[in-house]
CSV table of C-alpha atoms in Angstrom, one decimal:
chain,number,residue,atom,x,y,z
L,1,MET,CA,0.0,0.0,0.0
L,2,SER,CA,1.6,3.2,-1.2
L,3,PRO,CA,-0.1,6.5,-0.2
L,4,PHE,CA,0.7,9.5,-2.3
L,5,GLN,CA,0.8,12.7,-0.2
L,6,LYS,CA,1.5,15.2,-3.0
L,7,ASP,CA,-1.9,16.7,-2.7
L,8,PRO,CA,-3.4,16.8,0.9
L,9,ASP,CA,-6.9,17.3,-0.4
L,10,PHE,CA,-7.1,14.6,-3.2
L,11,PHE,CA,-6.6,11.4,-1.3
L,12,HIS,CA,-5.6,8.2,-3.1
L,13,VAL,CA,-3.9,5.0,-2.0
L,14,MET,CA,-2.9,1.8,-3.9
L,15,ASP,CA,-2.4,-1.8,-2.8
L,16,VAL,CA,0.5,-3.2,-4.8
L,17,ALA,CA,1.6,-6.9,-4.9
L,18,GLU,CA,5.2,-7.9,-4.3
L,19,ASP,CA,5.8,-8.2,-8.1
L,20,GLY,CA,4.6,-4.6,-8.6
L,21,ARG,CA,1.2,-5.5,-9.9
L,22,LEU,CA,-1.7,-3.3,-9.0
L,23,ARG,CA,-4.2,-5.1,-6.9
L,24,ASN,CA,-6.5,-2.4,-5.5
L,25,VAL,CA,-6.8,1.3,-5.6
L,26,PHE,CA,-9.0,3.8,-3.6
L,27,TRP,CA,-9.5,7.6,-4.1
L,28,ALA,CA,-11.6,10.4,-2.7
L,29,ASP,CA,-11.3,13.9,-4.0
L,30,ALA,CA,-11.6,17.1,-1.9
L,31,ARG,CA,-15.3,17.5,-2.6
L,32,CYS,CA,-16.1,14.0,-1.6
L,33,ARG,CA,-14.2,14.4,1.7
L,34,ALA,CA,-15.9,17.7,2.4
L,35,ALA,CA,-19.4,16.3,1.6
L,36,TYR,CA,-18.9,13.5,4.1
L,37,GLU,CA,-18.7,16.1,6.9
L,38,SER,CA,-22.4,16.9,6.1
L,39,TYR,CA,-23.6,13.4,5.1
L,40,SER,CA,-21.7,11.0,7.4
L,41,ASP,CA,-24.9,9.8,9.1
L,42,VAL,CA,-25.8,7.2,6.4
L,43,ILE,CA,-23.8,5.7,3.6
L,44,THR,CA,-24.3,2.8,1.2
L,45,PHE,CA,-21.5,0.7,-0.2
L,46,ASP,CA,-22.0,-0.9,-3.6
L,47,THR,CA,-20.0,-3.4,-5.5
L,48,THR,CA,-22.5,-4.5,-8.2
L,49,TYR,CA,-21.9,-1.9,-10.9
L,50,LEU,CA,-19.3,-3.2,-13.3
L,51,THR,CA,-15.8,-4.6,-13.9
L,52,ASN,CA,-13.1,-3.4,-16.3
L,53,LYS,CA,-11.1,-5.4,-18.7
L,54,TYR,CA,-8.9,-6.6,-15.9
L,55,SER,CA,-12.0,-7.9,-14.0
L,56,MET,CA,-11.4,-5.2,-11.4
L,57,LEU,CA,-14.6,-4.3,-9.5
L,58,PHE,CA,-15.6,-0.7,-9.4
L,59,VAL,CA,-16.9,0.1,-5.9
L,60,SER,CA,-18.4,3.3,-4.5
L,61,PHE,CA,-19.3,4.8,-1.1
L,62,VAL,CA,-22.5,6.8,-1.6
L,63,GLY,CA,-24.5,9.1,0.6
L,64,VAL,CA,-27.6,11.3,0.0
L,65,ASN,CA,-27.5,15.1,0.0
L,66,HIS,CA,-29.9,17.7,1.2
L,67,HIS,CA,-32.0,17.3,-1.9
L,68,GLY,CA,-32.3,13.6,-1.5
L,69,GLU,CA,-29.9,13.1,-4.4
L,70,THR,CA,-27.0,10.6,-4.6
L,71,VAL,CA,-23.6,12.1,-3.6
L,72,LEU,CA,-20.3,10.2,-4.1
L,73,LEU,CA,-18.1,9.8,-1.0
L,74,GLY,CA,-15.2,7.8,-2.5
L,75,SER,CA,-14.5,5.2,-5.1
L,76,GLY,CA,-12.2,2.3,-5.7
L,77,LEU,CA,-11.2,-0.6,-8.0
L,78,LEU,CA,-10.8,-4.0,-6.4
L,79,SER,CA,-9.2,-7.2,-7.8
L,80,ASN,CA,-10.8,-9.4,-5.2
L,81,GLU,CA,-13.8,-9.7,-2.9
L,82,ASP,CA,-12.3,-11.4,0.1
L,83,CYS,CA,-12.3,-10.1,3.7
L,84,ASP,CA,-8.8,-8.8,3.6
L,85,THR,CA,-9.5,-6.7,0.5
L,86,PHE,CA,-12.6,-5.1,2.1
L,87,VAL,CA,-10.7,-4.4,5.3
L,88,TRP,CA,-8.0,-2.6,3.3
L,89,LEU,CA,-10.6,-0.6,1.4
L,90,PHE,CA,-12.7,0.4,4.5
L,91,LYS,CA,-9.6,1.4,6.4
L,92,SER,CA,-8.4,3.5,3.4
L,93,TRP,CA,-11.8,5.2,3.1
L,94,LEU,CA,-11.9,5.8,6.9
L,95,CYS,CA,-8.5,7.3,6.8
L,96,SER,CA,-9.5,9.7,4.0
L,97,MET,CA,-12.5,10.8,6.1
L,98,SER,CA,-10.4,11.8,9.1
L,99,ASN,CA,-11.2,8.5,10.9
L,100,LYS,CA,-14.8,9.4,11.4
L,101,PRO,CA,-16.9,6.3,10.9
L,102,PRO,CA,-20.5,6.5,9.5
L,103,ASN,CA,-23.4,6.1,11.9
L,104,ALA,CA,-25.2,3.7,9.5
L,105,ILE,CA,-24.2,1.7,6.4
L,106,ILE,CA,-26.2,-0.2,3.8
L,107,THR,CA,-24.6,-3.1,1.9
L,108,ASP,CA,-25.5,-6.4,0.2
L,109,GLN,CA,-25.3,-9.8,2.0
L,110,CYS,CA,-21.7,-10.6,1.1
L,111,LYS,CA,-20.2,-12.5,4.1
L,112,ALA,CA,-16.7,-11.2,3.6
L,113,MET,CA,-18.0,-7.6,3.4
L,114,GLN,CA,-20.0,-8.1,6.6
L,115,THR,CA,-17.0,-9.4,8.5
L,116,ALA,CA,-14.9,-6.5,7.3
L,117,ILE,CA,-17.6,-4.0,8.4
L,118,GLU,CA,-17.7,-5.6,11.9
L,119,GLU,CA,-13.9,-5.1,12.1
L,120,VAL,CA,-13.6,-1.6,10.7
L,121,PHE,CA,-17.0,-0.1,11.7
L,122,PRO,CA,-17.9,-2.0,14.8
L,123,HIS,CA,-20.3,0.6,16.1
L,124,ALA,CA,-22.2,1.5,12.9
L,125,HIS,CA,-25.8,0.4,12.4
L,126,ARG,CA,-25.8,-2.2,9.6
L,127,ARG,CA,-28.6,-2.9,7.1
L,128,TRP,CA,-28.8,-5.1,4.1
L,129,CYS,CA,-30.2,-3.7,0.8
L,130,ILE,CA,-33.8,-4.9,0.5
L,131,TRP,CA,-33.5,-4.5,-3.3
L,132,HIS,CA,-30.8,-7.2,-3.4
L,133,ILE,CA,-33.0,-9.5,-1.2
L,134,MET,CA,-36.3,-9.0,-3.0
L,135,LYS,CA,-34.9,-9.5,-6.5
L,136,LYS,CA,-33.8,-13.0,-5.4
L,137,ILE,CA,-37.4,-14.1,-4.8
L,138,PRO,CA,-37.8,-15.6,-8.3
L,139,GLU,CA,-34.5,-17.5,-8.0
L,140,ASN,CA,-35.4,-19.1,-4.7
L,141,LEU,CA,-39.2,-19.5,-4.9
L,142,SER,CA,-40.4,-19.5,-8.5
L,143,GLY,CA,-40.4,-23.4,-8.5
L,144,HIS,CA,-43.2,-23.4,-6.0
L,145,GLU,CA,-46.7,-24.1,-7.5
L,146,LYS,CA,-48.2,-21.2,-5.5
L,147,TYR,CA,-45.3,-18.8,-6.4
L,148,GLY,CA,-47.6,-15.9,-7.3
L,149,ASN,CA,-49.4,-16.0,-3.9
L,150,ILE,CA,-46.1,-16.5,-2.0
L,151,LYS,CA,-44.5,-13.5,-3.7
L,152,TYR,CA,-47.5,-11.3,-2.9
L,153,THR,CA,-47.7,-12.5,0.7
L,154,LEU,CA,-44.0,-12.1,1.3
L,155,SER,CA,-44.1,-8.5,0.0
L,156,ASN,CA,-46.9,-7.8,2.4
L,157,VAL,CA,-45.1,-9.3,5.3
L,158,VAL,CA,-41.9,-7.3,4.6
L,159,TYR,CA,-43.4,-3.9,3.8
L,160,ASP,CA,-46.7,-3.8,5.8
L,161,SER,CA,-45.6,-5.1,9.2
L,162,LEU,CA,-45.6,-2.2,11.5
L,163,THR,CA,-43.9,-3.8,14.5
L,164,LYS,CA,-41.4,-6.6,15.1
L,165,HIS,CA,-44.2,-8.7,16.6
L,166,ASP,CA,-46.4,-8.2,13.5
L,167,PHE,CA,-43.5,-9.2,11.3
L,168,ASP,CA,-42.7,-12.4,13.2
L,169,GLU,CA,-46.4,-13.4,13.4
L,170,ALA,CA,-47.0,-12.8,9.7
L,171,TRP,CA,-43.8,-14.6,8.7
L,172,VAL,CA,-44.7,-17.7,10.7
L,173,GLU,CA,-48.2,-17.7,9.3
L,174,MET,CA,-46.8,-17.5,5.7
L,175,ILE,CA,-44.3,-20.3,6.3
L,176,ASN,CA,-47.0,-22.6,7.6
L,177,LYS,CA,-49.7,-21.6,5.0
L,178,TYR,CA,-47.4,-22.5,2.1
L,179,ASP,CA,-45.4,-25.3,3.7
L,180,LEU,CA,-42.1,-23.5,3.4
L,181,GLN,CA,-40.4,-24.9,6.5
L,182,ASP,CA,-37.7,-26.5,4.4
L,183,ASN,CA,-36.7,-23.5,2.4
L,184,ASP,CA,-33.2,-22.6,3.5
L,185,TRP,CA,-33.2,-19.2,1.8
L,186,LEU,CA,-36.3,-18.0,3.8
L,187,HIS,CA,-34.9,-19.7,6.9
L,188,GLY,CA,-31.6,-17.7,6.6
L,189,LEU,CA,-33.5,-14.4,5.9
L,190,TYR,CA,-35.6,-14.8,9.0
L,191,ASN,CA,-32.6,-15.5,11.2
L,192,SER,CA,-31.0,-12.3,9.9
L,193,ARG,CA,-34.2,-10.2,10.0
L,194,TYR,CA,-32.7,-7.6,12.3
L,195,LEU,CA,-30.4,-6.7,9.4
L,196,TRP,CA,-33.0,-6.0,6.7
L,197,ALA,CA,-36.7,-6.2,7.7
L,198,PRO,CA,-38.1,-2.7,7.9
L,199,ALA,CA,-39.9,-3.4,11.1
L,200,TYR,CA,-36.5,-4.1,12.7
L,201,VAL,CA,-34.5,-1.3,11.2
L,202,LYS,CA,-36.9,1.7,11.1
L,203,ASP,CA,-35.9,3.1,14.5
L,204,THR,CA,-32.6,4.1,13.0
L,205,PHE,CA,-32.2,7.2,10.8
L,206,TRP,CA,-31.4,6.1,7.2
L,207,ALA,CA,-32.0,9.5,5.6
L,208,GLY,CA,-34.9,8.0,3.8
L,209,MET,CA,-32.7,5.8,1.7
L,210,SER,CA,-34.8,3.3,-0.2
L,211,SER,CA,-32.3,0.5,-1.0
L,212,THR,CA,-34.0,0.0,-4.4
L,213,GLN,CA,-33.8,3.6,-5.4
L,214,ARG,CA,-30.3,4.1,-4.1
L,215,SER,CA,-28.9,1.0,-5.7
L,216,GLU,CA,-30.4,1.9,-9.0
L,217,SER,CA,-29.2,5.5,-8.8
L,218,VAL,CA,-25.6,4.4,-8.1
L,219,ASN,CA,-25.8,2.6,-11.5
L,220,ALA,CA,-27.4,5.5,-13.2
L,221,PHE,CA,-24.8,7.8,-11.8
L,222,PHE,CA,-22.1,6.3,-14.1
L,223,ASP,CA,-24.3,4.9,-17.0
L,224,GLY,CA,-23.4,6.7,-20.2
L,225,TYR,CA,-19.9,7.3,-19.0
L,226,VAL,CA,-18.1,4.0,-18.4
L,227,ASN,CA,-18.7,0.3,-19.0
L,228,ALA,CA,-16.8,-3.0,-18.7
L,229,ARG,CA,-14.6,-2.2,-21.8
L,230,THR,CA,-13.5,1.2,-20.7
L,231,THR,CA,-9.7,1.3,-20.2
L,232,LEU,CA,-8.3,2.7,-16.9
L,233,LYS,CA,-7.1,5.9,-18.6
L,234,GLN,CA,-10.5,6.4,-20.3
L,235,PHE,CA,-12.1,5.6,-16.9
L,236,VAL,CA,-10.4,8.5,-15.2
L,237,GLY,CA,-11.6,11.0,-17.8
L,238,GLN,CA,-15.2,9.7,-17.9
L,239,TYR,CA,-15.3,9.5,-14.1
L,240,GLU,CA,-14.4,13.2,-14.0
L,241,ASN,CA,-17.2,14.0,-16.5
L,242,ALA,CA,-19.8,12.1,-14.4
L,243,LEU,CA,-18.8,14.0,-11.3
L,244,ARG,CA,-18.9,17.3,-13.1
L,245,ASP,CA,-22.5,16.6,-14.2
L,246,LYS,CA,-23.4,15.7,-10.6
L,247,VAL,CA,-22.0,18.9,-9.2
L,248,GLU,CA,-23.9,20.9,-11.8
L,249,LYS,CA,-27.1,19.1,-10.9
L,250,GLU,CA,-26.7,19.9,-7.2
L,251,ASN,CA,-25.8,23.5,-7.9
L,252,HIS,CA,-28.9,23.8,-10.1
L,253,ALA,CA,-31.1,22.2,-7.3
L,254,ASP,CA,-29.6,24.7,-4.7
L,255,SER,CA,-30.4,27.6,-7.0
L,256,LYS,CA,-34.0,26.4,-7.6
L,257,SER,CA,-34.6,26.0,-3.8
L,258,PHE,CA,-33.8,29.7,-3.3
L,259,GLN,CA,-35.3,31.2,-6.4
L,260,GLU,CA,-38.5,29.1,-6.9
L,261,VAL,CA,-41.1,28.9,-4.1
L,262,ILE,CA,-43.4,25.9,-4.2
L,263,PRO,CA,-46.9,27.0,-3.2
L,264,CYS,CA,-48.4,25.7,0.0
L,265,ILE,CA,-51.3,23.3,-0.5
L,266,THR,CA,-53.0,23.9,2.9
L,267,HIS,CA,-53.6,26.9,5.2
L,268,TYR,CA,-51.7,25.4,8.1
L,269,ASP,CA,-48.9,27.6,9.5
L,270,PHE,CA,-46.6,24.7,10.1
L,271,GLU,CA,-46.6,24.0,6.3
L,272,ARG,CA,-45.2,27.5,5.7
L,273,GLN,CA,-42.6,26.8,8.3
L,274,PHE,CA,-41.3,23.9,6.3
L,275,GLN,CA,-41.7,25.8,3.1
L,276,ALA,CA,-39.3,28.5,4.4
L,277,ALA,CA,-36.7,26.0,5.7
L,278,TYR,CA,-36.5,23.0,3.4
L,279,THR,CA,-35.0,22.4,0.0
L,280,ASN,CA,-37.7,22.1,-2.7
L,281,ALA,CA,-37.3,18.4,-3.0
L,282,LYS,CA,-37.8,17.8,0.7
L,283,PHE,CA,-40.6,20.2,1.0
L,284,GLN,CA,-42.4,18.3,-1.7
L,285,GLU,CA,-41.9,15.1,0.3
L,286,LEU,CA,-43.5,16.8,3.3
L,287,GLN,CA,-46.4,17.9,1.0
L,288,GLU,CA,-47.0,14.3,-0.1
L,289,GLN,CA,-47.5,13.5,3.6
L,290,LEU,CA,-49.9,16.4,3.9
L,291,ARG,CA,-51.9,15.1,0.9
L,292,GLY,CA,-52.0,11.7,2.6
L,293,LYS,CA,-53.6,13.4,5.7
L,294,ILE,CA,-57.0,13.4,4.0
L,295,TYR,CA,-57.0,9.6,4.3
L,296,CYS,CA,-56.2,9.7,8.0
L,297,TYR,CA,-58.8,9.9,10.8
L,298,PRO,CA,-57.3,10.6,14.3
L,299,THR,CA,-59.2,10.0,17.5
L,300,ILE,CA,-58.1,10.3,21.1
L,301,LEU,CA,-57.7,6.9,22.8
L,302,ASN,CA,-56.4,8.1,26.1
L,303,GLN,CA,-55.3,11.3,28.0
L,304,GLU,CA,-53.3,11.6,31.1
L,305,GLY,CA,-52.7,15.3,31.8
L,306,LEU,CA,-50.7,16.6,28.9
L,307,LEU,CA,-50.0,13.2,27.5
L,308,TYR,CA,-52.3,12.0,24.7
L,309,THR,CA,-52.6,8.7,22.8
L,310,PHE,CA,-54.2,8.9,19.4
L,311,GLY,CA,-55.4,6.2,17.2
L,312,VAL,CA,-55.1,7.1,13.5
L,313,ARG,CA,-57.1,5.1,11.0
L,314,GLU,CA,-55.6,5.3,7.5
L,315,ASP,CA,-57.5,4.4,4.4
L,316,ARG,CA,-54.9,2.8,2.2
L,317,LYS,CA,-54.7,1.5,-1.3
L,318,ILE,CA,-52.0,-0.7,-2.8
L,319,VAL,CA,-51.3,-1.7,-6.4
L,320,PHE,CA,-49.9,-5.2,-7.1
L,321,GLU,CA,-49.5,-7.8,-9.8
L,322,GLY,CA,-52.0,-10.6,-9.6
L,323,GLU,CA,-51.4,-14.3,-10.3
L,324,ASP,CA,-52.6,-13.8,-13.9
L,325,GLY,CA,-50.1,-11.0,-14.4
L,326,GLU,CA,-52.7,-8.2,-14.3
L,327,ILE,CA,-52.2,-5.1,-12.2
L,328,LYS,CA,-54.8,-5.0,-9.4
L,329,GLU,CA,-55.7,-2.6,-6.6
L,330,LYS,CA,-56.7,-3.3,-3.0
L,331,ARG,CA,-58.1,-1.0,-0.3
L,332,PHE,CA,-57.8,-1.6,3.4
L,333,ILE,CA,-57.7,0.2,6.7
L,334,SER,CA,-54.4,0.4,8.8
L,335,GLU,CA,-54.3,1.4,12.4
L,336,PHE,CA,-51.5,3.6,13.7
L,337,THR,CA,-50.8,5.0,17.2
L,338,VAL,CA,-49.5,8.5,17.7
L,339,LEU,CA,-48.1,9.7,21.1
L,340,PHE,CA,-48.3,13.4,21.8
L,341,ASN,CA,-47.0,15.4,24.7
L,342,GLN,CA,-48.7,18.8,24.6
L,343,GLY,CA,-46.2,20.3,27.1
L,344,ASP,CA,-43.2,20.1,24.8
L,345,CYS,CA,-45.0,19.1,21.5
L,346,ASN,CA,-43.1,15.8,21.4
L,347,LEU,CA,-44.6,13.4,18.9
L,348,LYS,CA,-44.0,9.7,18.0
L,349,CYS,CA,-45.8,7.6,15.5
L,350,LEU,CA,-45.8,3.8,15.2
L,351,CYS,CA,-44.8,4.0,11.5
L,352,ARG,CA,-41.5,5.7,12.5
L,353,LEU,CA,-41.3,7.6,9.2
L,354,PHE,CA,-39.6,10.6,11.0
L,355,GLU,CA,-37.0,8.4,12.7
L,356,PHE,CA,-36.3,6.6,9.4
L,357,GLN,CA,-36.6,9.4,6.9
L,358,GLY,CA,-36.6,12.7,8.8
L,359,ILE,CA,-40.0,13.7,7.4
L,360,LEU,CA,-43.1,14.0,9.5
L,361,CYS,CA,-45.7,11.4,8.5
L,362,SER,CA,-49.3,12.0,7.6
L,363,HIS,CA,-50.4,10.5,10.9
L,364,ILE,CA,-48.5,13.0,13.0
L,365,LEU,CA,-49.6,15.9,10.7
L,366,SER,CA,-53.2,14.9,11.2
L,367,VAL,CA,-52.7,15.1,14.9
L,368,LEU,CA,-51.0,18.5,14.6
L,369,ALA,CA,-54.0,19.8,12.7
L,370,LEU,CA,-56.5,18.3,15.1
L,371,MET,CA,-54.6,19.9,18.1
L,372,GLU,CA,-54.4,23.2,16.3
L,373,ILE,CA,-50.6,23.3,16.5
L,374,THR,CA,-49.3,26.3,14.5
L,375,GLU,CA,-45.6,25.8,14.8
L,376,VAL,CA,-43.6,22.6,15.2
L,377,PRO,CA,-40.4,22.5,17.3
L,378,SER,CA,-37.1,23.0,15.5
L,379,ARG,CA,-36.2,19.3,16.2
L,380,TYR,CA,-38.7,18.3,13.6
L,381,ILE,CA,-37.1,20.5,10.9
L,382,LEU,CA,-33.8,18.7,10.4
L,383,GLN,CA,-30.7,20.7,9.5
L,384,ARG,CA,-30.1,17.7,7.2
L,385,TRP,CA,-32.7,19.0,4.7
L,386,ARG,CA,-32.4,22.8,5.2
L,387,LYS,CA,-31.7,24.9,2.1
L,388,ASN,CA,-30.1,27.8,4.0
L,389,PHE,CA,-27.4,25.8,5.8
L,390,LYS,CA,-23.9,26.4,4.5
L,391,ARG,CA,-22.2,23.1,3.6
L,392,LYS,CA,-18.5,23.0,3.2
L,393,HIS,CA,-18.4,20.9,0.0
L,394,THR,CA,-20.3,23.5,-2.0
L,395,PHE,CA,-17.4,25.9,-1.6
L,396,ILE,CA,-14.6,23.4,-2.3
L,397,LYS,CA,-12.5,24.0,-5.4
L,398,CYS,CA,-12.2,20.6,-7.2
L,399,PHE,CA,-10.4,19.6,-10.3
L,400,TYR,CA,-13.7,18.7,-12.1
L,401,GLY,CA,-15.8,21.6,-10.8
L,402,ASP,CA,-14.7,24.2,-13.5
L,403,MET,CA,-14.8,26.9,-10.8
L,404,LEU,CA,-13.5,30.3,-12.1
L,405,ASN,CA,-10.1,31.3,-10.7
L,406,THR,CA,-11.4,34.7,-9.5
L,407,PRO,CA,-9.8,36.6,-6.6
L,408,VAL,CA,-12.8,35.9,-4.4
L,409,VAL,CA,-12.5,32.1,-5.0
L,410,GLN,CA,-8.7,32.3,-4.5
L,411,ARG,CA,-9.1,34.1,-1.2
L,412,TYR,CA,-11.9,31.9,0.1
L,413,ASP,CA,-10.1,28.7,-1.1
L,414,SER,CA,-6.8,29.7,0.5
L,415,LEU,CA,-8.5,30.5,3.8
L,416,CYS,CA,-10.7,27.4,3.9
L,417,LYS,CA,-7.7,25.0,3.3
L,418,ARG,CA,-6.1,26.3,6.5
L,419,SER,CA,-9.0,27.0,8.8
L,420,HIS,CA,-12.7,27.5,8.3
L,421,GLN,CA,-12.9,29.6,11.4
L,422,VAL,CA,-9.9,31.8,10.3
L,423,ALA,CA,-11.6,32.2,6.9
L,424,GLU,CA,-14.8,33.5,8.5
L,425,HIS,CA,-13.0,36.1,10.6
L,426,GLY,CA,-10.5,37.0,7.9
L,427,ALA,CA,-13.3,37.8,5.4
L,428,GLU,CA,-14.9,40.2,7.8
L,429,SER,CA,-12.8,43.2,6.7
L,430,ASP,CA,-9.9,44.3,4.5
L,431,ALA,CA,-7.6,44.8,7.5
L,432,LEU,CA,-8.2,41.3,8.9
L,433,TYR,CA,-7.9,39.8,5.4
L,434,THR,CA,-4.5,41.5,4.9
L,435,LEU,CA,-3.4,40.3,8.3
L,436,VAL,CA,-4.4,36.7,7.7
L,437,MET,CA,-3.0,36.6,4.2
L,438,ASP,CA,0.3,38.0,5.2
L,439,GLY,CA,0.8,35.2,7.7
L,440,LEU,CA,-0.4,32.6,5.2
L,441,ASN,CA,1.8,33.8,2.4
L,442,GLU,CA,4.8,33.5,4.7
L,443,LEU,CA,3.7,30.0,5.6
L,444,GLN,CA,3.1,29.1,1.9
L,445,ILE,CA,6.7,30.0,1.0
L,446,LYS,CA,8.0,27.5,3.6
L,447,ILE,CA,5.5,24.8,2.5
L,448,ASP,CA,6.5,25.2,-1.1
L,449,ALA,CA,10.1,24.9,-0.3
L,450,TYR,CA,9.5,21.9,1.9
L,451,ARG,CA,7.3,20.1,-0.7
L,452,ALA,CA,9.8,20.9,-3.5
L,453,SER,CA,12.7,19.3,-1.6
L,454,HIS,CA,10.6,16.2,-0.7
L,455,GLU,CA,9.3,15.8,-4.2
L,456,VAL,CA,12.9,15.4,-5.5
L,457,GLN,CA,13.4,12.6,-2.9
L,458,ASP,CA,10.2,10.9,-3.9
L,459,GLN,CA,11.2,10.8,-7.5
L,460,HIS,CA,14.2,8.7,-6.5
L,461,THR,CA,12.3,6.3,-4.2
L,462,GLU,CA,9.0,6.0,-5.9
L,463,LYS,CA,8.1,2.4,-6.9
L,464,VAL,CA,7.0,1.7,-10.4
L,465,VAL,CA,3.5,0.1,-10.5
L,466,VAL,CA,2.4,-1.9,-13.5
L,467,SER,CA,-1.1,-2.9,-14.7
L,468,PRO,CA,-2.9,-5.7,-12.8
L,469,ILE,CA,-3.1,-9.2,-14.1
L,470,PRO,CA,-6.7,-10.0,-15.2
L,471,VAL,CA,-8.4,-12.0,-12.5
L,472,ARG,CA,-11.6,-14.0,-12.4
L,473,THR,CA,-14.2,-12.7,-9.9
L,474,VAL,CA,-15.9,-15.5,-8.0
L,475,GLY,CA,-19.6,-15.8,-8.5
L,476,ARG,CA,-20.1,-12.7,-10.7
L,477,PRO,CA,-21.5,-13.1,-14.2
L,478,PRO,CA,-20.2,-11.1,-17.2
L,479,SER,CA,-21.6,-7.7,-17.5
L,480,LYS,CA,-24.5,-7.5,-20.0
L,481,ARG,CA,-24.7,-3.7,-20.1
L,482,LYS,CA,-25.0,-2.0,-23.4
L,483,GLU,CA,-22.1,0.1,-24.6
L,484,SER,CA,-22.6,3.7,-23.6
L,485,LYS,CA,-22.7,6.5,-26.1
L,486,ILE,CA,-19.7,8.1,-24.4
L,487,ASN,CA,-17.7,5.0,-24.7
L,488,GLN,CA,-18.5,4.8,-28.4
L,489,VAL,CA,-17.1,8.2,-28.8
L,490,VAL,CA,-13.9,7.6,-26.9
L,491,LYS,CA,-13.1,4.7,-29.2
L,492,LYS,CA,-12.5,7.2,-32.0
L,493,PRO,CA,-8.9,8.5,-32.1
L,494,ARG,CA,-8.6,11.6,-30.1
L,495,ALA,CA,-6.1,13.3,-27.9
L,496,LYS,CA,-7.2,14.6,-24.5
L,497,LYS,CA,-4.9,16.0,-22.0
L,498,LEU,CA,-5.9,15.4,-18.4
L,499,GLN,CA,-4.7,18.1,-16.1
L,500,GLY,CA,-4.1,18.5,-12.3
L,501,LYS,CA,-5.3,15.6,-10.2
L,502,THR,CA,-6.4,13.6,-13.3
L,503,ASP,CA,-2.8,13.4,-14.5
L,504,LEU,CA,-1.7,12.1,-11.1
L,505,LEU,CA,-4.3,9.4,-10.8
L,506,ALA,CA,-4.1,8.2,-14.4
L,507,ALA,CA,-0.3,8.0,-14.2
L,508,ASN,CA,-0.5,5.8,-11.1
L,509,LEU,CA,-3.3,3.6,-12.4
L,510,ASN,CA,-1.6,2.8,-15.6
L,511,GLY,CA,1.9,2.5,-14.3
């Protein structure tokens, strides 16, 4: 493992075999590292995207930003999927993120990966991706004569069980009804239910990450830029293009949240409270819950002083695929319990949407309206989704961001690299700015001299790294993805000079 410290903001590290062959590589640019400071609560780790011509897996650490969009928090190429490789990768990623582990992490069911997570992130909440689990239903159950009924029932058990007790009871009933006692796959899933079943994981904040949507969006993030036939050098350039587009999309969403006001759909004061605070995407999610309020009927079940217990009946409709393949609808009534402390306006609902997603549910909103609450406490307006909260990564100057090299950006960037607090004070006046910059300029001279002398030494001691030997990945079928339009273009002869950090990474990847 050979860390390259030439740029303190662009972190990358390589795992090289004794014969000089590249085995694994990890990197995280300055923007990824800064974004993690805001989005370290929940991450997903994905290995299912694609492999390159050396059969190296492209892996990614992914979070969700204040608009609910995918944000990249680091990437890597792996030549193996064993426990040691994952431990190396997780430790490298953790090092790049100032040794701050995530609060929660979503992965697939890979045993080697789970073992590595337990070692490197022992205190993180873990969850398996439901998308990976549910897509295996045909593989493990399609041979059963009542497959259609089983698939429908299993989905109901997974998604409609409100409590752990409900899940356990419904699961046992399903197993007995369809004589599935000997199905090893279902038996294993039930024994690990605390790692994936919504009823068991919904008390933890997951930033609303739907495993299905997030897994699909990770793939969509890079589709059209790279595929299994993309060379390592092409990969670096196309990876840069994908990130540039993602930055532009986030900047556009930030701008819209300030410039475009989404009209309220009710006369409730607390809706205007969320309208003023949240990004447009998150405010629209809140409005979806407000629309759902019309199907909710709250009644007081019990009152002890300022403590209320409400029963909320919700008229629900689900759409599903019948045994004959036709799309059908079904209406039914669900019962929810909402606890309300009138003294401090503390609320909890059995559905746990707020705990899971950070958005108040329609059941709680119906109680707020019934109790004529005009303003909700600030704890229910998460900083996570606010549009006016300054996030460090939006000011980071990165090599794919195309930020103009204006004096303002130069000053702000120089100050932020040294100290955010100093930057805030130094920007207050011309006098303070001059005082800070004089000191930093003197320090920069010393740093430049130090780095120049050490770069000369590194040139004599740096080990030559050659391309990896193609390897066979255990249990992974060849990619069937169509060739992207971008990759069709890069096949044509053309010269493209990669500058800055791209030069550094491409040189190291290609030996």
